[in-house]
Amino acid sequence: MEDLVTMPDSCDQGKSPWTFRVDRMAADDVALVGNQCMLGNGYVGYRGTLEEYSSDQLVGCMLNGVYDQVPGKWRETVNAPNGLFTRIEGAGEMSRHQLELNIRKGRLRRDSTVAMPFGVVTIQSERFVSHDNVHLICMSYSVRPSESGAVVVHTGIDREVWDINGPHLGDFEISEVGEVLCVSATTQELGITVAVSEVIDCPFEVSVAGSTRTVTFEAEAGRTYGFTKYVSIYTSLDCDAPVDESIRCCREAKAAGYDSLGVAHDERWENHWRDCDVEIEGDDEAQFALRYSLYQIQLAAPRHSETVSIPARALSGQVYKGAVFWDTEMFMTPVFTLTDPSVARNLILYRYHTLPGALAKAKEYGYKGAFYAWEGQEGGKEACTHFNVTDVFTGRPMRTYFRDKQIHISADIVYAIWQYVELTGDDSVLVEGAAEVMVECARFFYSYAYFKEDKDRYELIDVTGPDEYHERVGNNSYTNRMVKHCMDATLAALKRLEELDPDGYEDLDTKTGFVKELSRWARFSERLYIPKPAESSRIIPQFDGYETLEDVSVQALKERVLNPNEYLGGGSGLATTTKVLKQADVVLMLNLFPNDHELDVVRKNWEYYEPRTEHGSSLSACAYAMVGATIGRADWAYDYFMKTATVDLTGNSKQYVGTLYIGGTHPAANGGSWLSAVYGFAGLSANAESISCKPSLPSKWKSMRFTVRWRGDRYAVHVTQEKGTVLKCKEVVKV
Ligand code: BGC
């Protein structure tokens, strides 16, 4: 974390640090700091930019699940106009500046000294994106001039927000209703209305022009003058009258006041921490990094709706088109399954609501069932294009096969659903749509597979596994194993549905006609080829023919690179003809199916694939951390854990693929940090029958404590270097 992040002294609650400070203010830092100091509540993500910033400094107020496409450009999430915009007239360069993010409470404070025509002014602000009311953002703002005189502050709603493929909003309308200002606009493609209202509580003279207020007062040198501001956002996806709703919300917020709204917000955060916190004794750096990761993932958790999910860059911007990937099911949902199942439930049902897109995609390719989008947007629409990367040398778009061949996404979704059902005991999700998702995914895989008469087995050929550098391979071990799990889990889920809700079972059959396919699916699962460890080496081949590729180290491969942003995969990528893989693939599979192989096989594969993995994706390191801990190499695992847990603190991640900017926050890594700590170091193991732990702590960790929710009850887990205990808590927790 070096000089980017000052490890805090201590915050006002508890003995461990919960805040970090950033004092960077150069123009080059705005992207990183904007990510580091994010606020959000699953409905909206607000970047950590300063009040006076505008589109050039990447101000983003990203609305989860609101997408728009400008003709000829990529569809992406919409940023709402910036209701926190505030600027002091005459303010110049900052001479001193600090942002302090309190991750325990989701509050961001600013303290800056800024040059004025006469003297300087100290600006202090605090903001929070309410966790009590997802439509509300609150800010308090104050100034303290060094010289007496008139101070003029402009504050209002600014349209100049970050757009990668915009502009998305048009037909702007400004209204002033009583003391509330409102800007509404509509998206280009679907005509969604976005309404942003704001009101201020201010004792000074205020005039309004357009969507900006001007606050004027005579200030005495050294005295502090301030106001509070309430911003509310609604869209026509939320309600019929978003303008009215946002105005009403602002009025109510002003009446309630900043402090009381803050108390309600803080209470919600206390609940989140009660559910997800992990205490690490003996390693403050790891402690903070893990908590920070949990903070980031909480910002994007959709508690309010099952029609949105968590995009690959969370709500930090339009990067990756604001789309939802397999990242959610493999690295985020499992965290919520054990900490806050209601969020996991929403994430799962999101896939039910987006099933139409997955059915359409399978059909487009000539398959049956549900082929989920690689980059999913509203309704499950596929956002990934056929030419998704631009070659840095020629400037030409490259044909990539992420969209066409990463079929594992449908199996990943089923994995998350079944894990949720098993670990929470909440079968009702099957009735409410998850069983239908499973049926359609199973049906898709059956239609995708080939039966090879000569080998008497089913195979999955022409696929891309998690390692995207090797496209269109045969029998990717991860994919085949996940598909087998998909078939088995679907059969088990349907059996359960039949017992639980015979009418629902029949209705599902009437709707989808699955019953006649069940025996085929069982046979497919039995005869699906699962690559085995080689006789002598015990290495599981990543795919057919992997062993014939050039064996070169990651380091040696990197020496061949001509342009730091060149894409290593695809048709002509440097890694394509070598064994170098982008991210955990076989190792991820070993982690998901820990009972498939003896520990010795797991260890040999970890050791084999580790030096060949580039970790070109932020999803990779946590898989190596988890498996590393399982094989008793906690200290190897530790480095991978820290790499995962600090990715959004340090900003050490790939920023470009080809010419495509991919910066932002990394919720999969954030979730992966918790998974590494809990499943890896604490060695938690849970299924429908039992829950236990077998710790393998890094040498400097004395102990870990956390709670999980398992099958309706809360359990306290305490592990030390020597042993682990899992004890049922007295309180009753409803899923
Ligand atoms: C990774 C994918 C991941 C995507 C979004 C890519 O770099 O290879 O596995 O889903 O980023 O995080």
XYZ file of C-alpha atoms and ligand atoms in Angstrom:
747
model
C 0.000 0.000 0.000
C 3.062 2.273 0.306
C 2.405 5.963 0.193
C -0.950 5.664 -1.530
C -2.734 4.685 1.580
C -1.876 5.803 5.050
C -2.725 3.085 7.485
C -4.941 4.817 9.996
C -4.287 5.348 13.655
C -7.487 4.048 14.970
C -11.061 4.929 14.342
C -13.701 5.790 16.801
C -15.005 2.233 17.139
C -13.124 -0.910 17.960
C -9.384 -1.277 18.240
C -8.576 -2.109 14.647
C -8.359 0.457 11.883
C -11.448 1.173 9.837
C -10.395 4.243 7.927
C -7.811 5.063 5.373
C -6.598 8.324 4.082
C -5.599 9.426 0.649
C -3.817 12.685 0.090
C -3.097 12.410 -3.596
C -4.399 15.258 -5.657
C -2.543 15.174 -8.975
C -4.612 14.936 -12.127
C -3.189 11.443 -12.742
C -4.629 10.187 -9.483
C -8.301 10.872 -10.051
C -9.083 7.484 -11.601
C -7.451 5.505 -8.802
C -8.724 7.673 -5.968
C -12.200 7.644 -7.499
C -12.146 3.851 -7.184
C -10.522 3.762 -3.759
C -13.026 6.139 -2.213
C -16.178 4.699 -3.739
C -19.486 4.862 -1.947
C -22.528 2.917 -3.020
C -25.553 0.912 -1.993
C -26.264 -1.592 -4.757
C -28.646 0.838 -6.448
C -26.141 3.559 -7.153
C -22.357 3.760 -7.022
C -20.804 7.164 -6.430
C -17.128 7.543 -7.309
C -14.709 9.099 -4.845
C -14.326 12.358 -6.726
C -14.327 15.856 -5.324
C -17.446 18.005 -5.259
C -16.110 20.458 -7.850
C -15.052 17.723 -10.280
C -16.709 17.060 -13.574
C -16.608 14.561 -16.445
C -12.861 14.992 -17.056
C -12.178 13.752 -13.549
C -14.462 10.757 -14.098
C -17.337 11.783 -11.879
C -19.650 8.813 -11.872
C -22.994 8.203 -10.311
C -23.651 4.818 -11.795
C -27.155 3.400 -11.804
C -27.090 -0.352 -11.410
C -29.043 -2.104 -14.144
C -29.833 1.011 -16.188
C -28.277 0.474 -19.592
C -28.240 2.514 -22.748
C -26.782 2.181 -26.185
C -25.841 5.083 -28.377
C -26.122 3.923 -32.001
C -22.854 2.453 -33.222
C -21.273 2.288 -29.758
C -21.210 -0.282 -26.960
C -24.181 -0.454 -24.638
C -23.176 0.432 -21.082
C -24.530 1.531 -17.738
C -25.874 5.031 -17.366
C -24.359 7.591 -15.030
C -26.911 9.917 -13.489
C -26.341 13.684 -13.377
C -24.230 14.615 -10.384
C -26.404 15.955 -7.602
C -23.489 16.611 -5.247
C -21.817 19.122 -7.538
C -20.486 22.056 -5.485
C -17.841 24.621 -6.398
C -16.502 27.716 -4.665
C -16.214 30.694 -6.947
C -12.633 31.804 -7.371
C -11.187 28.627 -5.860
C -7.799 27.694 -7.317
C -5.189 25.037 -6.653
C -5.326 22.813 -3.593
C -2.314 23.191 -1.341
C -3.350 20.557 1.190
C -5.813 17.778 0.763
C -6.970 14.631 2.431
C -9.785 12.199 1.869
C -10.679 9.883 4.699
C -12.881 6.912 4.017
C -14.519 5.267 6.975
C -15.245 1.764 5.763
C -17.119 0.830 8.880
C -19.768 3.432 8.184
C -19.498 4.013 4.440
C -18.738 7.701 4.872
C -16.211 9.778 2.969
C -14.708 12.925 4.451
C -12.741 15.585 2.706
C -10.454 18.198 4.201
C -8.665 20.500 1.728
C -7.076 23.894 1.635
C -7.658 25.733 -1.602
C -6.203 28.994 -2.880
C -8.593 31.942 -3.210
C -7.984 35.359 -4.830
C -7.397 36.560 -1.254
C -5.952 33.977 1.120
C -7.152 30.390 1.184
C -10.288 28.514 2.075
C -10.556 25.244 3.943
C -13.207 22.943 2.555
C -14.570 20.143 4.682
C -17.239 17.783 3.535
C -18.728 14.457 4.407
C -20.995 12.323 2.283
C -22.730 8.982 2.461
C -24.772 7.006 -0.006
C -27.563 5.815 2.206
C -27.872 2.147 3.048
C -31.193 2.869 4.671
C -32.798 4.367 1.576
C -31.128 3.402 -1.687
C -32.484 6.485 -3.455
C -30.715 8.910 -1.171
C -27.264 10.532 -1.041
C -26.442 13.025 1.720
C -23.638 15.517 2.073
C -22.560 18.145 4.539
C -20.252 20.835 3.171
C -18.480 23.654 4.914
C -15.950 26.356 4.140
C -13.600 28.329 6.369
C -11.959 31.274 4.621
C -8.682 32.661 5.895
C -9.765 36.210 4.977
C -13.019 38.030 5.609
C -15.178 38.820 2.590
C -17.944 37.597 0.341
C -17.985 33.869 -0.409
C -19.955 32.496 -3.319
C -20.635 28.765 -3.605
C -22.342 27.170 -6.591
C -24.098 23.923 -5.893
C -26.616 21.955 -7.892
C -26.980 19.109 -10.338
C -24.287 18.798 -12.967
C -24.829 16.916 -16.230
C -21.126 16.617 -16.926
C -20.465 13.061 -15.779
C -18.156 10.358 -17.096
C -19.309 8.513 -20.199
C -17.258 6.000 -22.125
C -19.754 5.351 -24.886
C -22.183 8.189 -24.256
C -23.910 10.554 -24.273
C -26.727 8.474 -22.868
C -29.077 11.115 -21.597
C -31.083 13.604 -23.611
C -34.259 15.685 -23.353
C -33.089 17.289 -20.144
C -35.725 19.068 -18.130
C -35.056 21.214 -15.133
C -37.724 21.946 -12.585
C -37.852 23.831 -9.341
C -40.609 22.571 -7.117
C -40.703 24.555 -3.920
C -37.222 24.317 -2.521
C -36.288 21.204 -4.504
C -34.391 21.290 -7.789
C -34.839 18.425 -10.211
C -33.094 17.431 -13.406
C -34.731 14.715 -15.414
C -33.625 13.208 -18.678
C -34.270 10.158 -20.798
C -31.952 7.506 -22.113
C -31.451 7.305 -25.855
C -32.257 3.666 -26.485
C -35.117 2.737 -24.200
C -36.365 6.139 -23.141
C -35.845 5.402 -19.433
C -36.434 8.512 -17.338
C -33.688 9.329 -14.864
C -34.643 11.908 -12.248
C -32.149 13.508 -9.884
C -33.435 15.937 -7.298
C -31.587 17.892 -4.686
C -32.368 20.187 -1.835
C -30.104 22.055 0.532
C -30.494 23.107 4.113
C -28.714 26.392 4.250
C -29.045 29.553 6.332
C -27.619 31.859 3.640
C -28.963 33.724 0.667
C -29.584 31.378 -2.223
C -30.511 32.128 -5.830
C -31.247 29.576 -8.522
C -30.362 29.568 -12.215
C -31.015 26.435 -14.232
C -29.932 23.454 -12.170
C -27.478 25.433 -10.067
C -27.952 27.373 -6.882
C -25.691 30.180 -5.849
C -25.133 30.512 -2.125
C -23.700 33.881 -1.087
C -22.612 35.074 2.325
C -20.281 37.504 4.020
C -17.717 35.422 5.844
C -15.501 36.350 8.748
C -11.937 35.123 8.590
C -11.458 31.817 10.422
C -15.164 31.035 10.871
C -16.853 27.951 9.427
C -19.966 28.205 7.232
C -21.810 25.168 6.018
C -24.896 23.540 4.601
C -26.270 20.072 4.120
C -27.469 18.657 0.866
C -29.807 15.788 0.029
C -29.887 14.156 -3.376
C -32.406 11.614 -4.527
C -32.391 9.474 -7.662
C -35.260 7.526 -9.153
C -35.748 6.110 -12.622
C -38.794 4.956 -14.517
C -37.584 1.402 -13.901
C -38.325 2.008 -10.202
C -41.706 3.685 -10.401
C -44.128 5.492 -12.690
C -43.333 9.001 -11.490
C -39.582 9.197 -10.832
C -39.533 13.010 -10.782
C -42.225 13.189 -8.099
C -40.643 10.407 -6.091
C -37.223 12.001 -6.083
C -38.700 15.353 -5.043
C -40.681 13.698 -2.261
C -37.602 11.846 -1.077
C -35.566 15.074 -0.931
C -38.227 16.820 1.102
C -38.473 13.968 3.546
C -34.723 13.775 3.835
C -34.405 17.455 4.599
C -37.128 17.170 7.225
C -35.397 14.188 8.821
C -31.998 15.895 8.805
C -28.464 14.762 8.122
C -27.749 13.376 11.568
C -30.780 11.189 11.895
C -30.407 9.893 8.316
C -26.799 9.175 9.181
C -27.764 7.150 12.236
C -30.117 4.957 10.185
C -27.386 4.513 7.560
C -24.749 3.609 10.154
C -27.035 1.019 11.703
C -27.313 -0.761 8.369
C -23.544 -0.837 8.091
C -23.275 -2.235 11.602
C -25.514 -5.073 10.463
C -23.393 -5.721 7.394
C -20.283 -5.935 9.528
C -21.945 -8.168 12.061
C -22.655 -10.541 9.188
C -19.456 -10.433 7.192
C -16.588 -9.217 9.328
C -13.537 -11.391 9.810
C -11.185 -10.523 12.637
C -7.577 -11.403 12.079
C -5.231 -11.308 15.014
C -1.554 -10.723 14.294
C -1.612 -8.995 10.909
C -3.027 -5.463 10.712
C -2.238 -5.096 7.047
C -4.167 -8.224 6.087
C -6.939 -7.236 8.473
C -7.432 -3.894 6.829
C -7.118 -5.255 3.296
C -9.753 -7.906 3.950
C -12.135 -5.433 5.532
C -11.587 -3.013 2.703
C -12.434 -5.784 0.220
C -15.610 -6.540 2.125
C -16.401 -2.841 2.146
C -16.089 -2.678 -1.637
C -18.302 -5.686 -2.238
C -20.958 -4.334 0.126
C -21.153 -1.152 -1.965
C -22.487 -3.126 -4.870
C -24.620 -5.716 -3.078
C -28.190 -5.476 -4.345
C -30.285 -5.672 -1.203
C -33.182 -3.793 -2.730
C -33.878 -5.870 -5.817
C -33.552 -9.246 -7.498
C -33.536 -7.644 -10.935
C -29.979 -6.358 -10.712
C -26.709 -8.061 -9.910
C -23.089 -7.011 -9.375
C -21.193 -6.048 -12.526
C -17.550 -7.059 -13.033
C -16.352 -3.592 -12.072
C -19.088 -3.229 -9.473
C -20.555 0.270 -9.624
C -17.253 2.023 -10.168
C -17.889 2.973 -13.777
C -18.944 1.863 -17.208
C -15.875 -0.289 -17.692
C -16.719 -3.747 -19.080
C -20.020 -2.145 -20.133
C -21.386 -2.404 -16.603
C -22.048 -6.028 -17.480
C -22.465 -9.030 -15.222
C -20.045 -11.931 -15.746
C -19.435 -15.336 -14.145
C -17.451 -13.326 -11.590
C -20.670 -12.868 -9.616
C -21.559 -16.531 -9.199
C -18.077 -17.852 -8.621
C -16.571 -15.151 -6.434
C -19.329 -13.014 -4.945
C -22.540 -14.983 -4.451
C -20.741 -17.607 -2.286
C -19.708 -14.843 0.127
C -23.293 -13.711 0.587
C -24.600 -17.272 0.753
C -22.773 -17.626 4.049
C -22.927 -14.068 5.339
C -26.184 -12.505 4.139
C -28.263 -15.053 2.252
C -30.894 -12.520 1.266
C -28.346 -10.856 -1.031
C -27.293 -14.221 -2.481
C -30.961 -14.964 -3.102
C -31.364 -11.721 -5.064
C -28.264 -12.508 -7.102
C -29.622 -15.945 -7.916
C -33.080 -14.766 -8.855
C -31.483 -12.133 -11.061
C -30.472 -15.048 -13.272
C -34.089 -16.168 -13.376
C -35.203 -12.713 -14.434
C -32.566 -12.679 -17.149
C -33.315 -16.192 -18.380
C -35.043 -14.864 -21.542
C -31.731 -13.444 -22.754
C -29.972 -16.743 -22.112
C -32.650 -18.720 -23.968
C -32.390 -16.325 -26.885
C -28.612 -16.636 -26.979
C -28.710 -20.443 -27.060
C -31.211 -20.263 -29.886
C -29.080 -17.818 -31.809
C -26.277 -20.401 -31.809
C -28.604 -23.294 -32.652
C -28.694 -24.814 -29.165
C -31.485 -25.555 -26.758
C -31.829 -24.243 -23.222
C -29.998 -21.337 -21.578
C -26.619 -20.090 -22.700
C -25.990 -17.174 -20.372
C -24.326 -14.064 -21.664
C -20.613 -13.682 -21.141
C -21.306 -10.014 -20.484
C -24.899 -9.850 -19.335
C -26.997 -6.715 -19.440
C -30.702 -6.061 -18.919
C -32.965 -8.978 -19.711
C -29.842 -11.149 -19.972
C -28.795 -9.523 -23.253
C -25.309 -10.410 -24.436
C -23.128 -7.309 -24.521
C -19.959 -9.050 -25.619
C -19.201 -8.381 -29.238
C -17.572 -10.738 -31.723
C -14.653 -8.344 -31.926
C -14.160 -7.485 -28.283
C -10.480 -6.527 -28.257
C -8.638 -4.117 -30.528
C -5.182 -5.099 -31.684
C -2.687 -2.526 -30.432
C -0.457 -2.978 -33.468
C -2.939 -2.666 -36.304
C -5.705 -0.776 -34.551
C -8.073 -3.384 -35.960
C -10.736 -5.193 -33.947
C -9.819 -8.825 -33.276
C -12.273 -11.717 -33.509
C -12.514 -13.081 -29.989
C -14.599 -16.001 -28.776
C -15.436 -14.987 -25.208
C -19.057 -14.655 -26.170
C -19.334 -17.776 -28.273
C -17.364 -20.356 -26.351
C -17.264 -19.639 -22.621
C -20.147 -21.962 -22.064
C -19.033 -22.573 -18.485
C -20.985 -19.479 -17.420
C -24.256 -21.463 -17.402
C -22.667 -24.136 -15.211
C -21.196 -21.502 -12.889
C -24.668 -20.132 -12.312
C -25.997 -23.580 -11.457
C -23.065 -24.115 -9.090
C -23.944 -20.950 -7.190
C -27.631 -21.840 -7.057
C -27.030 -25.321 -5.723
C -24.474 -24.165 -3.211
C -26.980 -21.590 -1.995
C -29.723 -24.201 -1.627
C -27.448 -26.652 0.146
C -25.859 -24.166 2.519
C -28.922 -22.119 3.385
C -31.545 -24.838 3.239
C -33.716 -22.316 1.388
C -35.460 -24.549 -1.169
C -38.027 -21.880 -1.935
C -35.644 -20.287 -4.402
C -36.075 -23.377 -6.587
C -39.800 -22.849 -6.683
C -39.372 -19.179 -7.445
C -37.360 -19.701 -10.597
C -33.977 -21.228 -9.818
C -35.150 -24.738 -10.795
C -36.178 -23.411 -14.182
C -32.760 -21.829 -14.640
C -31.161 -25.180 -13.794
C -33.374 -27.075 -16.222
C -32.526 -24.738 -19.056
C -28.794 -24.816 -18.308
C -28.784 -28.630 -18.191
C -30.713 -28.713 -21.438
C -28.202 -26.356 -23.028
C -25.233 -28.519 -22.118
C -26.886 -31.664 -23.359
C -27.504 -29.965 -26.675
C -23.928 -28.649 -26.800
C -22.182 -31.964 -26.114
C -21.112 -34.593 -28.623
C -21.336 -38.299 -28.053
C -18.206 -39.927 -29.426
C -19.170 -43.457 -30.447
C -15.551 -44.602 -30.693
C -14.759 -43.459 -27.174
C -18.184 -44.269 -25.771
C -18.352 -40.937 -24.017
C -19.695 -37.418 -24.252
C -17.272 -34.614 -24.909
C -17.424 -30.842 -24.858
C -15.374 -29.674 -27.751
C -14.772 -26.170 -29.038
C -15.005 -24.335 -25.740
C -13.049 -21.694 -23.866
C -12.360 -22.246 -20.197
C -11.536 -19.600 -17.591
C -8.113 -19.293 -19.252
C -9.164 -17.047 -22.095
C -5.759 -17.141 -23.758
C -6.587 -20.576 -25.156
C -9.779 -20.259 -27.094
C -11.795 -22.990 -28.789
C -10.175 -25.962 -27.107
C -11.507 -29.467 -26.557
C -12.529 -30.831 -23.161
C -11.410 -28.044 -20.888
C -11.149 -29.791 -17.513
C -12.850 -26.987 -15.619
C -15.746 -26.781 -18.060
C -16.343 -30.524 -18.240
C -16.316 -30.915 -14.476
C -18.623 -27.947 -13.978
C -21.021 -29.292 -16.574
C -21.126 -32.650 -14.827
C -21.912 -30.841 -11.612
C -24.620 -28.871 -13.403
C -26.318 -32.064 -14.555
C -26.062 -33.749 -11.149
C -27.206 -30.685 -9.238
C -30.121 -30.153 -11.595
C -31.273 -33.749 -11.187
C -31.005 -33.440 -7.401
C -32.797 -30.099 -7.380
C -35.658 -31.430 -9.459
C -36.043 -34.383 -7.129
C -36.230 -31.972 -4.248
C -38.743 -29.811 -6.050
C -40.921 -32.830 -6.704
C -41.032 -33.644 -2.978
C -41.361 -30.060 -1.868
C -43.895 -28.760 -4.316
C -45.434 -31.445 -6.562
C -47.668 -28.867 -8.245
C -44.725 -26.582 -8.913
C -42.857 -29.568 -10.358
C -45.718 -30.317 -12.709
C -46.084 -26.688 -13.687
C -42.413 -26.539 -14.511
C -42.771 -29.617 -16.658
C -45.778 -28.142 -18.408
C -43.768 -25.007 -19.078
C -40.467 -26.587 -20.091
C -41.161 -30.295 -20.758
C -38.080 -31.441 -18.873
C -39.339 -34.749 -17.467
C -38.831 -36.680 -20.667
C -35.236 -35.481 -20.797
C -34.211 -36.549 -17.299
C -32.904 -39.993 -18.202
C -30.830 -38.541 -21.056
C -29.314 -36.008 -18.682
C -28.441 -38.709 -16.162
C -26.727 -40.739 -18.879
C -24.913 -37.647 -20.141
C -23.556 -36.948 -16.670
C -22.402 -40.555 -16.207
C -20.656 -40.673 -19.546
C -19.275 -37.161 -19.735
C -15.503 -37.262 -20.115
C -13.703 -35.810 -17.113
C -9.963 -35.487 -17.808
C -7.934 -37.495 -15.287
C -4.485 -36.831 -13.846
C -1.745 -38.283 -16.079
C -0.371 -41.636 -14.860
C 3.113 -40.540 -13.947
C 3.042 -36.765 -13.500
C -0.441 -36.675 -11.903
C -1.065 -33.450 -13.821
C -4.598 -32.867 -15.045
C -4.413 -31.484 -18.584
C -6.141 -28.132 -18.881
C -7.590 -29.290 -22.215
C -6.942 -31.758 -25.019
C -3.391 -31.349 -26.258
C -2.309 -28.857 -23.611
C 0.763 -30.989 -22.924
C 2.016 -30.494 -26.485
C 2.229 -26.702 -26.212
C 5.487 -24.832 -25.790
C 6.553 -24.875 -22.162
C 7.773 -21.409 -21.402
C 7.753 -19.454 -18.179
C 5.547 -16.412 -17.737
C 8.690 -14.342 -17.387
C 10.143 -15.601 -20.676
C 6.837 -15.003 -22.421
C 6.703 -11.456 -21.121
C 10.134 -10.836 -22.603
C 8.609 -11.412 -26.038
C 6.036 -8.681 -25.528
C 6.408 -5.702 -27.884
C 3.666 -3.481 -26.506
C 2.734 -3.498 -22.799
C -0.974 -3.568 -23.686
C -0.858 -6.249 -26.360
C -3.403 -9.010 -25.947
C -1.723 -12.333 -25.200
C -4.642 -14.516 -26.298
C -6.751 -14.717 -29.419
C -5.578 -15.938 -32.797
C -2.103 -14.454 -32.760
C -1.504 -13.780 -29.064
C 1.857 -14.751 -27.617
C 0.376 -17.145 -25.054
C -1.819 -19.052 -27.476
C 0.816 -21.548 -28.574
C 2.344 -21.885 -25.115
C 1.313 -23.380 -21.799
C 1.046 -19.958 -20.202
C -2.465 -19.439 -18.907
C -4.206 -16.216 -18.117
C -5.817 -17.248 -14.856
C -6.567 -20.154 -12.556
C -8.329 -22.875 -14.503
C -7.490 -26.423 -13.336
C -6.620 -24.955 -9.928
C -9.999 -23.259 -9.703
C -11.652 -26.580 -10.470
C -9.628 -28.307 -7.749
C -10.839 -25.699 -5.343
C -14.489 -26.191 -6.243
C -14.339 -29.979 -6.033
C -11.969 -30.645 -3.160
C -13.004 -34.277 -2.785
C -12.327 -35.314 -6.355
C -8.601 -35.895 -5.916
C -6.077 -36.877 -3.286
C -4.161 -34.053 -1.706
C -1.012 -35.140 -3.518
C -2.670 -34.603 -6.904
C -3.937 -31.211 -5.795
C -0.473 -30.212 -4.618
C 1.250 -31.403 -7.807
C -1.217 -29.484 -9.961
C -0.879 -26.318 -7.896
C 2.900 -26.540 -8.231
C 2.688 -27.268 -11.947
C 0.230 -24.576 -12.963
C 1.420 -21.864 -10.605
C 4.593 -20.865 -12.524
C 2.652 -21.025 -15.785
C -0.130 -18.682 -14.683
C 0.094 -15.041 -15.664
C -2.656 -13.912 -13.260
C -3.761 -11.574 -16.018
C -7.161 -11.492 -14.378
C -7.909 -10.329 -10.860
C -9.972 -13.514 -10.443
C -6.914 -15.723 -10.472
C -4.946 -15.102 -7.309
C -7.671 -16.083 -4.857
C -7.999 -19.562 -6.382
C -4.271 -20.085 -5.819
C -4.672 -18.747 -2.296
C -7.512 -21.119 -1.446
C -5.896 -24.220 -2.880
C -2.500 -23.211 -1.500
C -3.949 -23.141 2.007
C -5.676 -26.496 1.493
C -2.432 -28.210 0.576
C -0.859 -26.881 3.743
C 1.193 -24.117 2.104
C -0.447 -21.192 3.861
C 2.585 -18.994 3.420
C 2.526 -19.421 -0.350
C -1.175 -18.820 -0.235
C -0.660 -15.667 1.809
C 0.978 -13.745 -1.041
C -1.923 -14.613 -3.301
C -4.380 -13.626 -0.625
C -2.706 -10.247 -0.200
C -2.563 -9.707 -3.953
C -6.299 -10.308 -4.078
C -7.202 -8.334 -0.993
C -5.186 -5.222 -1.882
C -6.086 -4.936 -5.555
C -8.400 -1.971 -5.047
C -6.196 -0.329 -2.439
C -3.088 -0.329 -4.572
C -4.682 -0.167 -7.999
C -2.166 -2.803 -9.093
C -4.153 -4.447 -11.831
C -4.225 -4.466 -15.587
C -5.562 -1.199 -16.911
C -5.745 -2.089 -20.594
C -6.532 -5.097 -22.766
C -5.540 -4.054 -26.237
C -6.855 -0.523 -26.416
C -9.687 -1.209 -24.004
C -9.606 0.481 -20.598
C -10.481 -2.055 -17.886
C -9.681 -0.128 -14.698
C -12.150 0.174 -11.849
C -12.881 -1.829 -8.728
C -12.719 -5.619 -8.647
C -15.627 -7.151 -6.781
C -14.645 -10.704 -7.736
C -11.285 -10.200 -6.068
C -13.031 -8.508 -3.148
C -15.199 -11.595 -2.714
C -12.186 -13.795 -3.388
C -10.428 -12.270 -0.380
C -13.177 -13.440 1.942
C -13.280 -16.836 0.244
C -9.505 -17.200 0.631
C -9.636 -16.282 4.295
C -12.671 -18.375 5.166
C -12.467 -21.405 2.870
C -8.702 -21.212 2.522
C -7.024 -20.247 5.790
C -9.856 -21.164 8.157
C -10.462 -24.283 6.057
C -14.222 -23.983 6.322
C -16.057 -26.866 4.799
C -19.826 -26.862 4.550
C -22.465 -28.861 2.746
C -26.105 -29.677 3.437
C -25.187 -32.091 6.237
C -22.316 -30.549 8.121
C -20.150 -27.562 8.741
C -16.606 -27.739 10.077
C -13.212 -26.154 9.730
C -9.623 -27.264 9.413
C -7.362 -24.236 9.702
C -4.157 -23.603 7.829
C -3.226 -20.096 8.951
C -0.339 -18.030 7.603
C 2.458 -18.116 10.177
C 1.972 -14.532 11.328
C -1.753 -14.896 11.974
C -2.523 -15.794 15.541
C -6.221 -16.345 15.094
C -9.300 -15.604 13.033
C -12.864 -15.054 14.157
C -15.966 -14.676 12.055
C -19.543 -15.808 11.836
C -21.355 -17.593 9.057
C -24.988 -18.380 8.505
C -25.602 -21.970 7.752
C -29.008 -23.515 7.231
C -30.887 -20.847 9.141
C -28.553 -20.472 12.095
C -25.569 -18.324 12.815
C -22.287 -20.027 13.684
C -19.236 -18.492 15.277
C -15.970 -19.745 13.875
C -12.752 -19.325 15.808
C -9.498 -20.669 14.488
C -5.957 -20.562 15.776
C -2.744 -22.075 14.468
C -3.622 -25.264 16.301
C -7.329 -25.790 15.961
C -10.688 -24.510 14.830
C -14.119 -24.471 16.405
C -17.523 -23.864 14.876
C -20.175 -23.072 17.456
C -23.836 -22.419 16.958
C -24.875 -18.984 18.207
C -27.940 -18.666 20.361
C -29.797 -16.139 18.217
C -32.206 -17.424 15.588
C -31.533 -16.117 12.128
C -34.140 -16.313 9.416
C -32.992 -16.594 5.840
C -11.313 -12.437 -17.107
C -12.694 -13.039 -17.017
C -13.558 -12.118 -16.200
C -13.564 -10.736 -16.783
C -14.340 -9.757 -15.925
C -11.408 -11.057 -17.705
O -10.152 -10.474 -17.724
O -10.482 -13.236 -17.894
O -12.620 -14.305 -16.427
O -14.851 -12.630 -16.162
O -12.246 -10.254 -16.877
O -13.800 -9.661 -14.660
